[in-house]
Coordinates of C-alpha atoms and ligand atoms in Angstrom, one line a residue:
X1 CA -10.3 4.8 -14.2
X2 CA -9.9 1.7 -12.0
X3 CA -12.2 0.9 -8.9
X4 CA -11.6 2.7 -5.2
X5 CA -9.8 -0.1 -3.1
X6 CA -9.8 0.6 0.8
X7 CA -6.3 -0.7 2.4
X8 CA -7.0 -0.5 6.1
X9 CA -3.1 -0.6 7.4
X10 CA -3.0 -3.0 10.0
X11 CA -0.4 -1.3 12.3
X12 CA -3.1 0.7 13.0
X13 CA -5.4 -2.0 14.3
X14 CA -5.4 -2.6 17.9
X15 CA -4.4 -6.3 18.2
X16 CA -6.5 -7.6 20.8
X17 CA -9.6 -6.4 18.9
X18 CA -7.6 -8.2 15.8
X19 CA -10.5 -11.0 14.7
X20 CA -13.5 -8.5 15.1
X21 CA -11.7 -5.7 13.5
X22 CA -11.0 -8.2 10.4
X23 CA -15.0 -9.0 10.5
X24 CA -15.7 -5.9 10.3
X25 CA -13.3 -5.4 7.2
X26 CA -15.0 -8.3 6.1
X27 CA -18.5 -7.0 5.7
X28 CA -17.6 -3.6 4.7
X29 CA -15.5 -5.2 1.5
X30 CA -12.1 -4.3 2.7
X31 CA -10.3 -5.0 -1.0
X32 CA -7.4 -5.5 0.9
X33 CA -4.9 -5.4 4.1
X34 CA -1.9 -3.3 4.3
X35 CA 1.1 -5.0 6.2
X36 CA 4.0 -2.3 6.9
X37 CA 7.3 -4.5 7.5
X38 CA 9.6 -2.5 8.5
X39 CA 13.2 -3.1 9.3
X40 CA 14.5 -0.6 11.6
X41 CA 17.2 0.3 8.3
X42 CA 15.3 1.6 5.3
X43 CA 13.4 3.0 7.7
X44 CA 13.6 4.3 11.4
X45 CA 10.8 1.9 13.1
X46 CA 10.2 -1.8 13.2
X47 CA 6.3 -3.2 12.6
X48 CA 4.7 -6.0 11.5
X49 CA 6.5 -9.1 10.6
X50 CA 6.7 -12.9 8.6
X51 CA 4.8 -14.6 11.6
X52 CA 1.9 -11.7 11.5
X53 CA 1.2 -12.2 7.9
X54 CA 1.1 -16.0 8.1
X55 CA -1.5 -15.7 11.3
X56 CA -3.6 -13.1 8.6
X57 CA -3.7 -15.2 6.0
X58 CA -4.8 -18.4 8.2
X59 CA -7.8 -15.7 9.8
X60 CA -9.1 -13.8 6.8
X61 CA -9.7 -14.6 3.1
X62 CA -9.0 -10.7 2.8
X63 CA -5.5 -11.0 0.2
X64 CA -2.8 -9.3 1.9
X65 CA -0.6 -5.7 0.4
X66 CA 2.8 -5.8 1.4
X67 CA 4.2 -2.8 2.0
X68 CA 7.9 -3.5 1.9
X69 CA 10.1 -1.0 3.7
X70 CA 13.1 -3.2 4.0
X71 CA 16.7 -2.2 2.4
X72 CA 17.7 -5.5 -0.3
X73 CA 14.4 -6.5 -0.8
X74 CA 15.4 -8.8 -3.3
X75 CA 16.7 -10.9 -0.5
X76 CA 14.1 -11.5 1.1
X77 CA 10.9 -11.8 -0.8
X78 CA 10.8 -15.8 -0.1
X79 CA 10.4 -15.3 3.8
X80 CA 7.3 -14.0 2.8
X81 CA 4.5 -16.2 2.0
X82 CA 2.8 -14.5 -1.0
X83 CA -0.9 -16.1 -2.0
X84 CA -2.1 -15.9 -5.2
X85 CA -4.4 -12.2 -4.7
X86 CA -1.4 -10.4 -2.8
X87 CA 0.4 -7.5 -3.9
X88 CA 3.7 -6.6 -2.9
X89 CA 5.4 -3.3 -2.7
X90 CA 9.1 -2.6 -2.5
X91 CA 10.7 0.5 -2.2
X92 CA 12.5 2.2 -5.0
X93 CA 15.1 3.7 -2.9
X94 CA 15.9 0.5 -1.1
X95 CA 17.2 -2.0 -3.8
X96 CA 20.1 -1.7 -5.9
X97 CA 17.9 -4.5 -8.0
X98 CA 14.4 -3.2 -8.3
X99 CA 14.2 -5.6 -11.6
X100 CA 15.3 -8.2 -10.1
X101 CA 13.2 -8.0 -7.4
X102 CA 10.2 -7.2 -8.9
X103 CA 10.9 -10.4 -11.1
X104 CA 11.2 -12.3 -7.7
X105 CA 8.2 -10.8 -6.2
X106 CA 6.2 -12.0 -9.9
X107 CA 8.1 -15.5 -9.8
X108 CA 6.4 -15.9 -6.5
X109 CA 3.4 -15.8 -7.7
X110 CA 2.4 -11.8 -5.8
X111 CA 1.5 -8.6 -8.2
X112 CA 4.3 -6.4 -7.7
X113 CA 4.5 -2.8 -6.9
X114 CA 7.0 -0.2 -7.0
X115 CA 7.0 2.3 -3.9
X116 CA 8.7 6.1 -3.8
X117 CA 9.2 8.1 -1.4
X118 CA 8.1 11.7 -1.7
X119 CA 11.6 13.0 -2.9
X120 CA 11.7 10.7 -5.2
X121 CA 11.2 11.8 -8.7
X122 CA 9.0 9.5 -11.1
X123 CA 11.5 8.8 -13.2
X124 CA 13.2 6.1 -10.5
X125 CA 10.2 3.7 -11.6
X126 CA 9.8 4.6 -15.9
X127 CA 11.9 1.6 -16.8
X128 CA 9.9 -1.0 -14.9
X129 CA 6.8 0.2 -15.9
X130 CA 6.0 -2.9 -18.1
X131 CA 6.6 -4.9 -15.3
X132 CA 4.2 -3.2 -12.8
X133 CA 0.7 -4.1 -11.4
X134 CA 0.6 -0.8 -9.7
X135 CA 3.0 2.1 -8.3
X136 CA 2.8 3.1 -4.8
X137 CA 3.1 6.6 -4.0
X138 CA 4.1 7.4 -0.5
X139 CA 2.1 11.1 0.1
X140 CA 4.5 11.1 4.0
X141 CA 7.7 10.3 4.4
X142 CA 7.2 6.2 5.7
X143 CA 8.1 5.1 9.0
X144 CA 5.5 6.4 10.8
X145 CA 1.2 6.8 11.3
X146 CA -0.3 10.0 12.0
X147 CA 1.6 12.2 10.1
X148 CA 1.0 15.3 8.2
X149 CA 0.7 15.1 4.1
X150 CA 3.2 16.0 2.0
X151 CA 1.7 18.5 -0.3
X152 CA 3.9 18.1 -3.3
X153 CA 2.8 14.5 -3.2
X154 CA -1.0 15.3 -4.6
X155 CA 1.0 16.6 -8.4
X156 CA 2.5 13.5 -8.6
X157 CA -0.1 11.5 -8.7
X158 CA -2.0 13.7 -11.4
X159 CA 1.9 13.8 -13.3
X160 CA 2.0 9.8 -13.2
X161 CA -1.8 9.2 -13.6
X162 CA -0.8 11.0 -16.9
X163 CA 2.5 9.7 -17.9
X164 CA 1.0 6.0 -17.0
X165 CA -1.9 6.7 -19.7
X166 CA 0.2 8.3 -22.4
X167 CA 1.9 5.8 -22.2
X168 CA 0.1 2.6 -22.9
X169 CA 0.1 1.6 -18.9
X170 CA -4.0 2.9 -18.6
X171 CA -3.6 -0.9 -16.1
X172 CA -1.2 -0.2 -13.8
X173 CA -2.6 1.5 -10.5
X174 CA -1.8 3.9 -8.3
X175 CA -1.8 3.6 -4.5
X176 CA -1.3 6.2 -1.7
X177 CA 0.1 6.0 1.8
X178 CA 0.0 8.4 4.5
X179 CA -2.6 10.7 5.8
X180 CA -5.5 9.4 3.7
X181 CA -7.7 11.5 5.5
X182 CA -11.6 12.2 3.7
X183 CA -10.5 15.6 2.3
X184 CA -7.1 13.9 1.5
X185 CA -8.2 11.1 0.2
X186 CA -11.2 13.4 -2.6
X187 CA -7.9 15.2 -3.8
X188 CA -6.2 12.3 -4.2
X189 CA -8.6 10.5 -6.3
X190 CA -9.6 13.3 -8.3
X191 CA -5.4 13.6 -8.7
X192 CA -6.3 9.8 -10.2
X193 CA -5.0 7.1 -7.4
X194 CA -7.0 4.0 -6.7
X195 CA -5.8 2.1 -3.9
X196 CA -6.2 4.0 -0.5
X197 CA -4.3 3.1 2.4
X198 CA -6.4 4.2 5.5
X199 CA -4.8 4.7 8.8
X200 CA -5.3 6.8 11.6
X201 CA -6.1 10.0 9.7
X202 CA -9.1 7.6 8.2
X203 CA -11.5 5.4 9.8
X204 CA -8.9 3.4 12.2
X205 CA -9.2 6.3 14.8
X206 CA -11.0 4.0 16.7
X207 CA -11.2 0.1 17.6
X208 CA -14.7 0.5 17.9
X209 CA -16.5 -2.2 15.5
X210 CA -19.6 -0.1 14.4
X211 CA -17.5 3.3 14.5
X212 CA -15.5 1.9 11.9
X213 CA -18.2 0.3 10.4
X214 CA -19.6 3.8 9.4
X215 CA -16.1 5.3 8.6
X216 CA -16.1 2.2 5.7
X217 CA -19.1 3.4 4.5
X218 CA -18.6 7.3 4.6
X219 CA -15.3 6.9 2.7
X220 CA -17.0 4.8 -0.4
X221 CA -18.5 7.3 -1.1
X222 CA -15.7 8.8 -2.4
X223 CA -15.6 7.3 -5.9
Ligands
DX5_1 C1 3.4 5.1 7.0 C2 2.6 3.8 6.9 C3 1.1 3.9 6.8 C4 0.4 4.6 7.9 C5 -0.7 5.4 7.3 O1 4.8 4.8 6.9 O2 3.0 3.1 5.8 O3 0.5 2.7 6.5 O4 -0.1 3.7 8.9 O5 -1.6 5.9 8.2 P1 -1.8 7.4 8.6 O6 -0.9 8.3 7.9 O7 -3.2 7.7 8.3 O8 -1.6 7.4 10.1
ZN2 ZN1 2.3 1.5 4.3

């Protein structure tokens, strides 16, 4: 089973406690940062953009998970600039070229990942397995933090955890977005995902520096 990786999503940061919120990430290990771009399309909400993920990289060595909720990815993967550590998700549903664009996101040098939604069935994502660092499993419908899980969501995981071992792909991960709160997140690891994206149902309920501090360290325990 691969290693918990914490993904503190960044639209939950507040931004004028931005460089002592990213120290704090620092010391407690953050594996990495979660960026929701949104593009007020393949979702009803616009986020964080090209110019915010530039400023990150230049202020943290933390690498950067791009979570892509924008329709034609394929499009628009160079606007992004993608280090060498980044992963990069883009949504199933929003490409008519989810080869393609994985293939882009590879070519420029990022680990790709392939995002559902939670009506969307598994087999959207069974042909580009090979392909795959990791599949992202969106446990709430994306667009928004702070809502409520979608219960349906916690079978997947177990039903791809399985299919992705049967199957030869024991490497490729499995992360979760949306209400990765402690009980949420135990049932969700034990269901066999590895990269936890933590937002305001997690430890960013707070900008407080040590309050979030000890939320790092009461959610590694969760192994
Ligand atoms: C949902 C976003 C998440 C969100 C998760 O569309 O992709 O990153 O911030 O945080 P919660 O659900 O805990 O508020
Ligand atoms: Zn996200």
């Amino acid at each position: 089973m691969h290693s918990v990786k914490l993904c503190p999503s960044m639209m939950c940061v507040n931004p004028v406690k931005l460089a002592e919120t990213l120290r704090t990430f620092e010391d407690g290990g953050i594996e990495y940062l979660h960026i929701d771009v949104m593009d007020g399309h393949f979702v009803p909400n616009f986020t964080l953009g090209t110019d915010y993920c530039k400023a990150l990289h230049n202020i943290s060595k933390i690498p950067l998970d791009y979570h892509l909720m924008i329709e034609d990815p394929e499009d628009r993967i160079s606007w992004f600039e993608i280090h060498k550590d980044d992963v990069v998700s883009v949504h199933a549903e929003a490409t008519r070229q989810l080869q393609r664009t994985i293939d882009r996101i590879a070519e420029a040098g990022g680990k790709p990942i392939a995002a559902i939604n939670p009506a969307t069935p598994l087999c959207a994502i069974e042909e580009v397995l090979p392909y795959l660092w990791g599949v992202l499993v969106m446990t709430v419908s994306p667009g928004y933090a702070g809502q409520k899980l979608v219960e349906s969501t916690i079978g997947k995981i177990r039903h791809l955890r399985t299919m992705l071992d049967e199957r030869g792909y024991e490497n490729v991960r499995i992360e979760v977005d949306g209400n990765v709160s402690y009980p949420n997140m135990q049932r969700m690891r034990e269901a066999g995902a590895d990269m936890f994206v933590i937002g305001s149902s997690g430890f960013l309920t707070t900008d407080d520096a040590q309050t979030i501090a000890a939320g790092i360290g009461e959610f590694r325990k969760i192994r």
